[in-house]
Coordinates of C-alpha atoms and ligand atoms in Angstrom, one line a residue:
X1 CA -37.4 55.8 124.6
X2 CA -39.2 52.6 124.7
X3 CA -36.2 50.9 126.1
X4 CA -36.5 52.8 129.3
X5 CA -37.9 50.9 132.4
X6 CA -40.8 52.1 134.5
X7 CA -38.7 53.5 137.4
X8 CA -36.3 55.3 134.9
X9 CA -39.3 57.2 133.4
X10 CA -41.0 57.8 136.7
X11 CA -41.2 60.7 139.0
X12 CA -41.2 59.3 142.6
X13 CA -43.1 61.1 145.6
X14 CA -42.4 60.5 149.0
X15 CA -45.2 60.3 151.6
X16 CA -44.6 60.5 155.1
X17 CA -48.0 58.6 156.4
X18 CA -48.1 60.2 159.7
X19 CA -48.4 63.7 158.1
X20 CA -50.2 63.3 154.6
X21 CA -53.9 63.3 155.4
X22 CA -56.0 62.2 158.3
X23 CA -59.0 60.3 157.4
X24 CA -60.3 59.5 160.8
X25 CA -59.8 62.8 162.6
X26 CA -57.3 61.9 165.3
X27 CA -54.5 64.1 164.3
X28 CA -52.4 61.6 162.7
X29 CA -52.2 60.6 159.0
X30 CA -53.4 57.2 157.9
X31 CA -54.5 55.2 154.8
X32 CA -58.0 56.6 154.7
X33 CA -56.5 59.9 154.2
X34 CA -53.9 58.9 151.7
X35 CA -56.7 57.0 149.6
X36 CA -58.8 60.0 149.3
X37 CA -55.6 61.9 148.1
X38 CA -54.8 59.5 145.3
X39 CA -56.6 61.5 142.6
X40 CA -54.6 64.5 143.7
X41 CA -51.4 62.8 143.4
X42 CA -52.4 61.3 140.0
X43 CA -53.2 64.8 138.9
X44 CA -49.8 66.2 140.0
X45 CA -48.5 63.7 137.6
X46 CA -46.3 61.4 139.8
X47 CA -45.8 57.9 139.0
X48 CA -44.6 56.3 142.0
X49 CA -45.4 56.7 145.7
X50 CA -42.8 55.8 148.4
X51 CA -44.3 55.4 151.9
X52 CA -42.2 56.0 154.8
X53 CA -42.7 53.1 157.2
X54 CA -46.2 52.1 157.8
X55 CA -45.5 49.1 159.9
X56 CA -46.7 48.7 163.8
X57 CA -44.0 50.7 165.8
X58 CA -43.7 52.3 169.3
X59 CA -42.5 55.4 167.2
X60 CA -39.3 55.9 169.1
X61 CA -38.1 57.1 165.6
X62 CA -41.8 57.4 164.0
X63 CA -41.9 54.2 162.3
X64 CA -38.2 53.4 161.7
X65 CA -38.4 51.4 164.8
X66 CA -40.4 48.4 163.4
X67 CA -42.1 46.2 165.6
X68 CA -43.9 43.8 162.9
X69 CA -42.5 43.8 159.4
X70 CA -45.8 42.5 158.0
X71 CA -48.4 44.5 159.6
X72 CA -50.0 48.1 159.4
X73 CA -49.6 50.4 162.4
X74 CA -53.1 50.6 163.9
X75 CA -53.2 54.4 163.8
X76 CA -52.8 54.2 160.0
X77 CA -55.5 51.6 159.6
X78 CA -55.5 47.8 158.7
X79 CA -54.0 45.6 156.1
X80 CA -57.3 45.9 154.1
X81 CA -56.9 49.6 154.2
X82 CA -53.3 49.3 152.9
X83 CA -54.6 46.9 150.2
X84 CA -57.3 49.4 149.0
X85 CA -54.4 52.1 148.8
X86 CA -52.2 49.8 146.9
X87 CA -55.2 48.9 144.3
X88 CA -56.2 52.4 144.1
X89 CA -52.8 53.7 143.3
X90 CA -52.4 50.9 140.6
X91 CA -55.7 51.6 139.3
X92 CA -54.5 55.1 138.7
X93 CA -51.2 54.1 137.1
X94 CA -49.0 54.8 140.1
X95 CA -46.6 52.3 141.7
X96 CA -46.0 51.8 145.5
X97 CA -42.7 51.3 147.1
X98 CA -42.4 50.7 150.9
X99 CA -39.6 51.4 153.3
X100 CA -37.7 48.6 154.4
X101 CA -35.6 48.9 157.5
X102 CA -33.0 46.2 157.5
X103 CA -30.4 47.4 159.9
X104 CA -32.3 47.3 163.3
X105 CA -35.7 46.5 164.7
X106 CA -37.7 48.1 167.5
X107 CA -36.8 47.0 170.9
X108 CA -40.4 46.0 171.2
X109 CA -40.1 43.6 168.2
X110 CA -40.7 40.0 169.6
X111 CA -37.2 39.1 168.2
X112 CA -35.5 41.4 170.4
X113 CA -37.7 40.9 173.4
X114 CA -36.5 37.1 172.9
X115 CA -32.9 38.1 172.3
X116 CA -32.7 40.0 175.5
X117 CA -34.2 37.2 177.8
X118 CA -31.2 35.1 178.3
X119 CA -27.7 34.6 176.9
X120 CA -28.6 31.1 175.5
X121 CA -32.1 32.2 173.9
X122 CA -32.3 30.9 170.3
X123 CA -32.5 34.6 169.2
X124 CA -29.7 35.9 171.3
X125 CA -27.4 36.0 168.2
X126 CA -30.1 37.9 166.0
X127 CA -28.6 41.3 167.6
X128 CA -25.1 42.4 168.5
X129 CA -24.3 41.5 172.1
X130 CA -20.9 42.2 173.8
X131 CA -19.4 42.0 177.1
X132 CA -18.6 45.1 179.1
X133 CA -15.1 46.4 178.8
X134 CA -12.9 45.6 181.7
X135 CA -13.9 48.7 183.7
X136 CA -17.7 47.7 183.1
X137 CA -18.2 50.3 180.6
X138 CA -19.5 50.0 177.0
X139 CA -17.2 47.7 174.8
X140 CA -15.7 50.5 172.8
X141 CA -16.1 54.3 172.1
X142 CA -18.6 54.1 169.2
X143 CA -21.4 56.6 169.0
X144 CA -24.9 56.3 168.1
X145 CA -25.6 58.7 165.2
X146 CA -28.6 60.1 167.4
X147 CA -26.3 60.9 170.4
X148 CA -24.8 59.0 173.3
X149 CA -22.9 55.7 173.1
X150 CA -23.9 53.1 170.7
X151 CA -24.0 50.5 173.3
X152 CA -26.7 49.9 175.8
X153 CA -26.3 47.9 178.9
X154 CA -28.9 45.3 179.6
X155 CA -28.9 44.3 183.4
X156 CA -30.8 41.1 182.8
X157 CA -28.0 39.4 181.1
X158 CA -24.9 41.8 182.1
X159 CA -24.1 42.5 178.3
X160 CA -24.3 45.3 176.2
X161 CA -26.1 45.6 172.9
X162 CA -25.2 47.6 169.8
X163 CA -27.5 50.3 168.4
X164 CA -26.4 52.7 165.5
X165 CA -29.6 54.9 165.9
X166 CA -31.7 55.1 169.1
X167 CA -31.2 52.6 172.0
X168 CA -34.9 51.6 171.0
X169 CA -33.5 50.5 167.8
X170 CA -31.1 47.6 168.3
X171 CA -29.0 46.4 165.4
X172 CA -29.7 43.1 163.9
X173 CA -26.9 40.8 163.4
X174 CA -26.6 40.3 159.7
X175 CA -24.0 37.8 159.8
X176 CA -26.6 35.4 161.3
X177 CA -28.3 33.7 158.2
X178 CA -31.5 33.3 160.3
X179 CA -32.0 36.9 160.4
X180 CA -31.7 37.3 156.7
X181 CA -34.2 34.7 156.0
X182 CA -36.8 36.2 158.4
X183 CA -36.3 39.4 156.6
X184 CA -36.6 37.9 153.3
X185 CA -39.9 36.5 154.3
X186 CA -41.1 39.9 155.0
X187 CA -40.0 41.1 151.8
X188 CA -41.7 38.2 150.0
X189 CA -45.0 39.0 151.8
X190 CA -45.2 42.6 150.4
X191 CA -43.9 41.5 147.0
X192 CA -46.5 38.7 146.8
X193 CA -49.2 41.3 147.7
X194 CA -48.2 43.5 144.5
X195 CA -45.9 46.3 146.0
X196 CA -43.4 47.6 143.4
X197 CA -40.3 47.6 145.3
X198 CA -38.6 49.0 148.4
X199 CA -36.6 52.1 149.6
X200 CA -33.8 50.5 151.7
X201 CA -33.2 52.3 154.8
X202 CA -29.8 53.0 156.1
X203 CA -28.2 50.0 154.3
X204 CA -24.7 51.4 154.9
X205 CA -24.9 50.4 158.4
X206 CA -25.8 46.6 158.4
X207 CA -22.5 45.5 159.3
X208 CA -19.7 46.8 161.6
X209 CA -16.0 46.2 161.8
X210 CA -15.7 42.7 163.5
X211 CA -12.6 44.0 165.5
X212 CA -14.6 46.7 167.1
X213 CA -11.5 49.3 167.2
X214 CA -12.1 52.6 168.9
X215 CA -12.4 55.5 166.6
X216 CA -10.1 58.8 166.9
X217 CA -12.6 61.5 165.9
X218 CA -12.8 64.8 167.8
X219 CA -16.4 66.0 167.3
X220 CA -18.4 66.5 170.2
X221 CA -21.6 64.9 170.6
X222 CA -23.5 68.3 170.0
X223 CA -21.3 69.0 166.9
X224 CA -21.9 65.7 165.6
X225 CA -25.7 65.8 165.9
X226 CA -25.9 69.2 164.3
X227 CA -23.5 68.4 161.5
X228 CA -26.1 65.6 160.3
X229 CA -29.1 67.9 160.1
X230 CA -28.0 71.4 159.3
X231 CA -27.0 72.7 155.8
X232 CA -23.9 74.9 155.7
X233 CA -21.8 76.5 153.1
X234 CA -20.0 73.7 151.2
X235 CA -16.4 73.9 152.6
X236 CA -17.7 74.0 156.2
X237 CA -20.0 71.0 155.4
X238 CA -17.4 69.0 153.6
X239 CA -15.0 69.4 156.6
X240 CA -17.7 68.2 159.0
X241 CA -18.7 65.3 156.7
X242 CA -15.2 64.3 156.8
X243 CA -14.9 64.4 160.6
X244 CA -18.4 62.3 160.7
X245 CA -16.6 59.6 158.3
X246 CA -13.8 59.5 160.7
X247 CA -16.2 59.1 163.6
X248 CA -18.2 56.5 162.0
X249 CA -15.5 54.7 159.9
X250 CA -16.0 51.2 161.6
X251 CA -19.7 51.4 161.8
X252 CA -20.8 51.6 158.2
X253 CA -19.8 51.0 154.6
X254 CA -18.5 47.4 155.0
X255 CA -18.1 45.2 151.7
X256 CA -20.3 42.6 153.3
X257 CA -23.5 44.9 152.6
X258 CA -22.8 44.1 148.8
X259 CA -23.3 40.4 149.5
X260 CA -26.6 41.1 151.1
X261 CA -27.7 43.5 148.4
X262 CA -27.0 41.2 145.6
X263 CA -29.2 38.5 147.5
X264 CA -32.0 40.8 147.9
X265 CA -31.7 41.9 144.2
X266 CA -31.8 38.3 143.1
X267 CA -34.9 37.7 145.3
X268 CA -36.7 40.7 143.8
X269 CA -36.0 39.8 140.4
X270 CA -37.7 36.5 140.7
X271 CA -40.9 38.5 140.8
X272 CA -42.6 39.5 137.4
X273 CA -43.3 43.5 136.9
X274 CA -39.8 44.9 137.3
X275 CA -39.8 45.5 141.0
X276 CA -37.4 48.2 142.1
X277 CA -34.8 48.8 144.9
X278 CA -33.6 52.2 146.0
X279 CA -31.0 52.6 148.5
X280 CA -30.6 55.3 151.1
X281 CA -27.0 55.8 150.6
X282 CA -25.0 57.8 148.3
X283 CA -22.2 55.4 147.6
X284 CA -22.5 54.5 144.0
X285 CA -20.9 51.1 144.8
X286 CA -24.5 50.0 145.7
X287 CA -25.3 49.9 142.1
X288 CA -22.9 47.1 142.0
X289 CA -21.9 46.2 138.3
X290 CA -24.8 48.4 137.2
X291 CA -27.3 45.5 137.1
X292 CA -26.9 43.3 140.3
X293 CA -27.4 45.3 143.3
X294 CA -29.8 48.3 143.6
X295 CA -31.6 50.0 140.7
X296 CA -31.2 53.4 142.2
X297 CA -28.9 55.0 144.8
X298 CA -29.6 58.6 145.8
X299 CA -27.5 61.4 144.9
X300 CA -27.3 62.8 148.4
X301 CA -24.3 65.0 147.8
X302 CA -26.2 67.3 145.5
X303 CA -28.2 68.5 148.6
X304 CA -25.2 68.9 151.0
X305 CA -24.8 72.5 150.6
X306 CA -26.9 75.6 151.8
X307 CA -27.0 77.0 148.1
X308 CA -27.4 75.3 144.9
X309 CA -25.2 77.5 142.7
X310 CA -24.1 76.7 138.9
X311 CA -20.6 75.6 140.0
X312 CA -22.0 73.3 142.8
X313 CA -24.4 71.5 140.4
X314 CA -22.0 71.0 137.6
X315 CA -19.2 69.7 139.9
X316 CA -21.9 67.4 141.6
X317 CA -22.9 66.2 138.1
X318 CA -19.5 65.8 136.8
X319 CA -18.4 63.7 140.0
X320 CA -21.6 61.8 140.2
X321 CA -22.0 60.7 136.7
X322 CA -18.4 59.6 136.3
X323 CA -18.7 57.3 139.2
X324 CA -21.8 55.5 138.2
X325 CA -21.0 52.0 136.5
X326 CA -22.1 51.3 133.1
X327 CA -26.0 51.0 133.0
X328 CA -26.5 52.5 136.3
X329 CA -29.3 55.0 136.6
X330 CA -29.0 58.2 138.5
X331 CA -31.5 59.2 141.2
X332 CA -31.8 63.0 142.5
X333 CA -33.7 64.5 145.3
X334 CA -33.5 67.8 147.2
X335 CA -35.6 67.1 150.3
X336 CA -36.9 64.2 152.4
X337 CA -38.0 63.4 155.9
X338 CA -34.6 63.6 157.4
X339 CA -33.5 67.0 156.0
X340 CA -34.5 70.7 155.7
X341 CA -37.2 71.3 153.3
X342 CA -36.1 72.3 149.8
X343 CA -37.6 75.7 150.2
X344 CA -35.6 76.5 153.5
X345 CA -32.5 74.7 152.7
X346 CA -31.5 76.4 149.5
X347 CA -33.1 79.9 149.7
X348 CA -31.4 83.1 150.7
X349 CA -34.1 84.6 152.7
X350 CA -34.9 87.1 150.1
X351 CA -35.8 85.2 146.9
X352 CA -36.9 81.9 148.4
X353 CA -39.9 81.5 146.0
X354 CA -38.0 82.1 142.8
X355 CA -34.9 80.0 144.1
X356 CA -37.4 77.2 144.9
X357 CA -38.7 77.4 141.2
X358 CA -35.2 77.2 139.9
X359 CA -34.5 74.3 142.1
X360 CA -37.6 72.4 141.0
X361 CA -36.7 72.8 137.3
X362 CA -33.3 71.7 138.2
X363 CA -34.5 68.3 140.0
X364 CA -36.9 67.6 137.2
X365 CA -34.4 68.2 134.3
X366 CA -31.2 66.7 135.7
X367 CA -30.5 63.1 134.3
X368 CA -32.0 60.4 136.5
X369 CA -35.0 59.7 138.5
X370 CA -36.3 62.6 140.6
X371 CA -37.8 61.9 144.1
X372 CA -40.0 64.6 145.4
X373 CA -41.0 65.1 149.1
X374 CA -44.6 65.8 150.0
X375 CA -45.6 69.3 150.2
X376 CA -42.6 70.4 148.3
X377 CA -44.6 71.2 145.3
X378 CA -46.7 73.7 147.2
X379 CA -43.7 75.2 148.9
X380 CA -44.0 74.0 152.3
X381 CA -41.1 75.3 154.4
X382 CA -39.5 74.2 157.8
X383 CA -41.4 75.0 160.9
X384 CA -39.3 76.3 163.6
X385 CA -40.7 74.6 166.8
X386 CA -40.8 77.0 169.8
X387 CA -41.2 74.7 172.7
X388 CA -39.6 71.4 173.9
X389 CA -42.9 69.7 174.6
X390 CA -43.5 70.0 170.7
X391 CA -40.5 68.0 169.9
X392 CA -41.1 64.5 168.5
X393 CA -37.8 63.7 167.0
X394 CA -35.7 61.9 169.5
X395 CA -32.5 62.9 167.9
X396 CA -33.3 66.4 168.7
X397 CA -34.6 65.7 172.2
X398 CA -31.2 64.1 172.8
X399 CA -29.4 67.2 171.4
X400 CA -31.5 69.3 173.8
X401 CA -30.6 67.3 176.9
X402 CA -26.9 67.1 175.8
X403 CA -26.9 70.8 175.5
X404 CA -28.5 71.4 179.0
X405 CA -26.0 69.2 180.4
X406 CA -23.2 71.3 178.8
X407 CA -24.4 74.2 180.7
X408 CA -26.4 76.0 177.9
X409 CA -29.4 77.8 178.7
X410 CA -32.9 76.1 177.9
X411 CA -33.5 78.7 175.3
X412 CA -30.1 78.3 173.4
X413 CA -30.6 74.3 173.6
X414 CA -34.2 74.7 172.3
X415 CA -32.7 77.1 169.5
X416 CA -30.3 74.4 168.5
X417 CA -32.8 71.6 168.8
X418 CA -35.5 73.5 166.7
X419 CA -32.9 74.3 164.0
X420 CA -31.8 70.7 163.6
X421 CA -35.0 68.5 164.5
X422 CA -36.3 66.6 161.6
X423 CA -39.8 67.7 163.0
X424 CA -39.4 70.7 161.0
X425 CA -40.0 69.1 157.6
X426 CA -42.4 66.6 158.8
X427 CA -45.5 69.0 159.7
X428 CA -49.0 68.1 158.2
X429 CA -49.6 68.4 154.6
X430 CA -51.2 71.7 153.7
X431 CA -54.5 71.1 151.9
X432 CA -56.5 74.1 152.0
X433 CA -56.9 77.5 153.6
X434 CA -59.0 75.9 156.5
X435 CA -58.6 75.0 160.1
X436 CA -55.6 72.7 160.4
X437 CA -54.9 73.3 156.8
X438 CA -57.4 70.8 155.9
X439 CA -55.1 67.9 157.2
X440 CA -57.3 67.2 160.2
X441 CA -60.8 68.4 161.0
X442 CA -61.1 71.7 162.8
X443 CA -60.5 71.6 166.7
X444 CA -58.3 68.4 166.3
X445 CA -54.7 68.5 167.8
X446 CA -52.4 67.4 165.1
X447 CA -49.5 65.3 166.1
X448 CA -47.1 68.1 165.1
X449 CA -48.1 71.6 164.8
X450 CA -49.5 72.9 161.3
X451 CA -47.4 75.5 159.7
X452 CA -49.5 78.7 159.7
X453 CA -48.4 79.7 156.3
X454 CA -51.4 77.5 155.0
X455 CA -53.4 80.7 155.4
X456 CA -51.0 82.6 153.2
X457 CA -51.3 80.6 149.9
X458 CA -49.2 77.6 151.0
X459 CA -51.9 75.0 150.4
X460 CA -53.0 72.9 147.7
X461 CA -56.6 74.2 147.2
X462 CA -55.5 77.9 146.6
X463 CA -52.7 76.9 144.4
X464 CA -54.8 74.6 142.2
X465 CA -56.8 77.5 141.3
X466 CA -54.0 79.7 140.4
X467 CA -52.3 79.1 137.2
X468 CA -49.1 80.9 138.5
X469 CA -48.8 79.0 141.6
X470 CA -45.8 76.7 142.5
X471 CA -48.1 73.8 142.3
X472 CA -48.9 74.4 138.8
X473 CA -45.4 75.1 137.9
X474 CA -44.5 71.6 139.3
X475 CA -47.3 70.2 137.3
X476 CA -46.2 71.8 134.1
X477 CA -42.5 70.7 134.7
X478 CA -43.7 67.2 135.3
X479 CA -45.7 67.0 132.2
X480 CA -43.1 68.3 130.1
X481 CA -40.5 65.6 131.5
X482 CA -42.8 62.9 130.8
X483 CA -43.4 63.8 127.4
X484 CA -40.0 65.0 126.4
X485 CA -37.9 62.0 125.4
X486 CA -34.5 64.0 125.7
X487 CA -35.3 65.0 129.4
X488 CA -35.9 61.3 130.3
X489 CA -32.9 59.4 128.5
X490 CA -30.9 62.0 127.1
X491 CA -27.1 62.3 128.1
X492 CA -26.1 65.3 130.2
X493 CA -23.9 67.8 128.6
X494 CA -22.6 71.0 130.4
X495 CA -22.7 74.2 128.3
X496 CA -20.7 77.3 129.2
X497 CA -19.0 75.7 132.3
X498 CA -17.5 79.1 133.4
X499 CA -20.6 81.0 133.9
X500 CA -20.9 81.9 137.5
X501 CA -24.7 83.0 137.5
X502 CA -26.4 80.7 135.3
X503 CA -26.4 76.8 134.7
X504 CA -26.9 75.6 131.1
X505 CA -26.8 72.1 129.8
X506 CA -28.1 70.0 127.2
X507 CA -30.0 66.6 127.4
X508 CA -29.4 64.7 124.2
X509 CA -29.9 61.2 123.1
X510 CA -27.0 59.8 121.5
X511 CA -27.1 60.5 117.7
X512 CA -30.2 62.6 118.1
X513 CA -30.6 65.5 115.9
X514 CA -32.2 67.4 118.4
X515 CA -31.7 68.0 122.2
X516 CA -33.3 69.8 125.1
X517 CA -31.5 72.7 126.3
X518 CA -31.9 73.9 130.0
X519 CA -30.9 77.3 131.2
X520 CA -31.4 78.3 134.8
X521 CA -30.5 81.8 135.8
X522 CA -29.6 80.9 139.5
X523 CA -28.8 84.7 140.2
X524 CA -31.0 87.7 141.3
X525 CA -29.9 89.8 138.3
X526 CA -30.7 89.6 134.7
X527 CA -28.1 87.7 132.5
X528 CA -27.2 87.5 128.9
X529 CA -26.1 84.0 128.3
X530 CA -23.9 83.7 125.0
X531 CA -24.5 80.1 124.0
X532 CA -22.2 78.8 121.3
X533 CA -24.0 76.0 120.1
X534 CA -24.4 74.1 116.8
X535 CA -27.8 75.6 116.5
X536 CA -28.6 79.3 116.2
X537 CA -31.9 79.3 118.0
X538 CA -34.1 77.4 120.6
X539 CA -37.7 76.8 120.6
X540 CA -39.1 77.4 124.1
X541 CA -40.9 74.6 125.7
X542 CA -41.2 75.8 129.0
X543 CA -40.6 79.1 130.8
X544 CA -41.0 80.7 134.1
X545 CA -41.5 83.8 132.2
X546 CA -44.3 83.0 129.6
X547 CA -41.9 82.4 126.5
X548 CA -43.4 79.2 125.6
X549 CA -43.6 78.9 121.8
X550 CA -41.0 81.7 121.2
X551 CA -37.9 81.0 119.1
X552 CA -35.0 82.5 120.8
X553 CA -31.5 83.3 119.7
X554 CA -28.8 81.4 121.5
X555 CA -26.0 83.9 120.8
X556 CA -27.5 86.2 123.3
X557 CA -30.0 84.6 125.3
X558 CA -31.4 87.2 127.7
X559 CA -32.4 85.8 131.0
X560 CA -34.6 87.5 133.6
X561 CA -33.5 87.0 137.3
X562 CA -34.1 83.5 138.2
X563 CA -35.6 82.6 134.8
X564 CA -36.2 79.0 133.9
X565 CA -35.8 78.5 130.2
X566 CA -36.3 75.0 128.8
X567 CA -35.9 74.7 125.0
X568 CA -35.6 72.6 122.2
X569 CA -32.7 73.0 119.8
X570 CA -32.4 70.9 116.4
X571 CA -34.7 69.4 114.1
X572 CA -37.9 67.5 114.5
X573 CA -40.4 67.7 117.2
X574 CA -39.1 67.4 120.9
X575 CA -42.2 66.6 122.4
X576 CA -44.0 63.4 121.4
Ligands
GLC601 C1 -32.8 56.6 157.9 C2 -34.2 57.2 157.8 C3 -34.2 57.8 159.2 C4 -34.3 56.9 160.4 C5 -32.9 56.1 160.2 C6 -33.0 54.9 161.1 O1 -31.8 57.4 157.9 O2 -34.5 57.9 156.7 O3 -35.5 58.5 159.2 O4 -34.2 57.7 161.5 O5 -32.7 55.6 159.0 O6 -34.0 54.2 160.8

């Protein structure tokens, strides 16, 4: 196990700074708040914290529209506050990974303010400017992934600029070496300060097809917007994804991205301390040859369903692991700031609490680095917003307006927006059964509403004191993973691949005489798993049903509904 690198052993935890902890009582999370929660994060057992953007931003896309790559948003604190956070994390043995938004800046970034000034401005070519089509309209039919055309007309200079995301997020021109040089300066700024790496935002979209051909997709804008954000049954979801791929085929996934990733990797590798790069994309090609592009690339296909069934997970693992280049290390997640929350995404409406536990066990036992999303560990759920004025996510606001202009009623439009808005998963962290869930002081209006289920046990304080809570379930799983070599580095071997109701797999280091056996009953009925393995029994290391320490027979392993069973098979101690 000694050969593993820190980011291979680590459990990552994503913090959405706006929503984690409000230290100054203005209803918005900040560094003072995050610093105060470092002990909590340490006690949870996570090893690395990924912060969604903390840079100055007009917040059209809540930080993903960066106006200064080397600053700290005033609402989050100062650079000194950031340093205190970084030092505090390091002192507790946790690493810090920042969000690096390469594809675009804010339209308020000084680079873009310059660029739009005149056609001969030295920064003109830092962004993508094109002449109107002969009829005066946009240069082609490309869409913004956030709704509407991907082109915005700028009357000052009579040209359109390109934006894959919001019109307040103009795309940088990565074919211009000056852009790269400026961005690498920002990268060095943070690496010099001691940050441990970057999560790379939207890397797939850095380049566009230079011929700018029209696409031929048939999805309406409303269908397109919903397709990104709503979890559906697998076949429906796959068909929609395929149509999305047609719609955006000329706007992402260009081979030129690999050159940039290689360059960034080379830069990062000049720093000591094994800094890490994590790609927000699912294409395993971003691992490069396994050692020359990104260290980790998210296995997003795992979460593109409304139900994690044994067959779904097996197919995902078989596909994913076969596609990784030699030496590449997987990376799994079941939720982030863009998606429906784990609890809400995969539940059946009846057994959500049990399903959330099974899925937590899945995430923390699959091969590869797990990335948790804040609040997942206490079972935070999506919040369904009721009113238009509560929406903060401009993608959902665009959907609402599109729906109205399509003739839908305000109620129907709001219902659609509430189901797909990313606000649903970004509500304030629930710390206690107290006003504002302990996120902000009483009486303060928080930037998004607090989910009222904090009063019903969905909060850190109550769950800390309850040995049977989801929080303590996560803690136990995290500690098990960290002290069980086979769960960290063992290969993945599915067992009983025909089983429809339970998922069973082994994690085993090559040549090891023992292995870790994971059996997850993903059904609401008791099951008996007949596991024909070279070992007759397993020693239970972890159980959702208090079986730790028992030796069980594998010929007929009885499983309670939604039981999680993790055991050691073979000789010698599994736990170091
Ligand atoms: C990524 C981020 C998302 C953001 C987008 C544009 O997908 O995860 O939140 O809106 O990039 O930066």
